[in-house]
């Protein structure tokens, strides 16, 4: 599930439903803690500098970027049901990793298509940078950029500013491997204690999603998650 989740997802669903109400919605979910951790790595790659516990703030009613309200997958499933005339297909990245044939079978059964599994390359395409490089990027990003940048109101200027910023970010990451390990430190990029808390607080939502996916699966195969 992309970064649209929890931010513009309802407006996007409403927009799509306005011209394709009979369309079919396919949601690919990932365990909450791993999903937000992935977003955090991308945030750092693109110049962000907040520590993880501020990037994903479970305690504040007005978080700086992401908060607890952004972690309700079942709410997104309910929105898809509200705006479209069909039950959404819910898939899981964990099943794609552990049992890709079952994942693909659900997808093709739902869409009424077919494919040759042997022709599908499941190799990772865009792997994350190392924790060392991202920690360097976080430090330098804090010196150069705002931790919570605002988009320029003029789209063309916004795109130009973003391109320049991303160019600098890629240069920072390219040279980050030259920094000695002892200068970077051994503290984890994302503390496990925070990931564990996210898992605990989202367990009910995750279980509901798995139950929904199982009850509405287009195949009889059991869902296999890591």
Steps between C-alpha positions, in 0.01 A plus 500: 500500500646832396550821694152604381363296789368711785547828315326535163359151473132594542514782246680271253244223547215746459661643187551156342149389592353810334601373156536125563252399772508139381876482520672249724724616783812300582679580826843357573569538871815458701534450873459844655843528660683394185285727283571814705868403535523487121343845475749629755795376295360672192442816703868503600609422145310807384656739750300443820668526837250419777580203726263209450302560821412851377436391142250239627352652815256266673429730794419842357153599382672738256806314368756682289477251213350160581284395791290215628207599280710422192525133598138388456498262203144383563382858459649501150329170419170647619549806280563278198177314574311828537606655171506197271242241403726202566684349793869597496770238469737517796846353445810500720860570415598233751319237294667624182831427674408170663265350241503699173304237308207531740521881484497499119217244491279729710582796281429325170183336634367838613583674172400212274844483343777243468877498493800272483654504847838398362520824302455721807819643647458548875843652557503829698510806277572792735676387814543739789830667577699368795427630849843664505430705188154596620636615837749721317218630280290574809780703656585697187134542411445664838765759410372573149125445490187550704389182676142568389523689170193666352423481131527825306151612390612527137525145356785578258712662771422213736618243243818697431580536870433132559730394215785714633449367852494137384818559302676613818351207692638249251842664520493476880412131484762435233779637718362370831686170464827692540414599858678276756273273701619639834372847404155366419453312825340168583152618605233338280343715232156389619486384864339159534305616806302741282429236236384259769260758638355561154450124455323476834272798442402392149461127566120514509481693173744256335302197613178654369665557163618139482151380592342723235747379237436136590122538499498676164781317324423397141684171562480237771874510571582593861683830538865434584678786676858519627 
